[in-house]
């Protein structure tokens, strides 16, 4: 896209980096470098993460071209049912996103184990999102399933929702 726009400045060129630089290990170092150098031909580079935007700004040729459109939630529109669970009710947590290493599902499971040890119960966790088909994503999925098999006290409170379009209703069913 950047090369196609070369020499024609009538059209503003905005490119998007939707994945983190942490995902670069699935590509050759050269292809990642070339892609980022070509971003210098664009008028704007947009990310969906503040961290990735800061990382890209570290490239001198992109310093003033990077913007972030945060991939977050409008909590006025997508407000949970209540701010705190009822005293006798079960805490319901919702995780949203692709199942991939950068979402850190393994540490979520470990945190739930610590929570259970400290508080005597496990919150209900629902995970909405598609599987990541990259090698790292497939490995992550296998490790998550293995860890859940080793922790039946967590597994029985864990629901896989898959890719969903009804986030607003799901958020209303969960506390956080």
Tab-separated table of C-alpha atoms in Angstrom, residues 1-16 38-46 64-65:
chain	number	residue	atom	x	y	z
A	1	UNK	CA	0.000	0.000	0.000
A	2	UNK	CA	2.765	2.415	0.921
A	3	UNK	CA	4.612	1.742	-2.363
A	4	UNK	CA	1.396	2.120	-4.403
A	5	UNK	CA	0.914	5.579	-2.904
A	6	UNK	CA	4.515	6.629	-3.577
A	7	UNK	CA	4.629	9.689	-5.793
A	8	UNK	CA	0.913	10.478	-5.485
A	9	UNK	CA	0.413	12.726	-2.509
A	10	UNK	CA	-3.213	13.556	-3.380
A	11	UNK	CA	-4.419	10.804	-1.070
A	12	UNK	CA	-3.518	10.677	2.599
A	13	UNK	CA	-2.265	7.227	3.549
A	14	UNK	CA	-3.100	5.829	6.964
A	15	UNK	CA	-1.766	2.379	7.838
A	16	UNK	CA	-2.768	0.232	10.767
A	38	UNK	CA	7.639	1.368	4.674
A	39	UNK	CA	5.380	2.877	7.334
A	40	UNK	CA	7.610	5.938	6.959
A	41	UNK	CA	5.970	6.532	3.555
A	42	UNK	CA	2.558	6.854	5.172
A	43	UNK	CA	0.976	9.977	6.606
A	44	UNK	CA	-0.194	8.255	9.792
A	45	UNK	CA	0.338	4.910	11.541
A	46	UNK	CA	-2.521	3.845	13.804
A	64	UNK	CA	5.427	12.091	14.766
A	65	UNK	CA	3.265	9.778	12.658
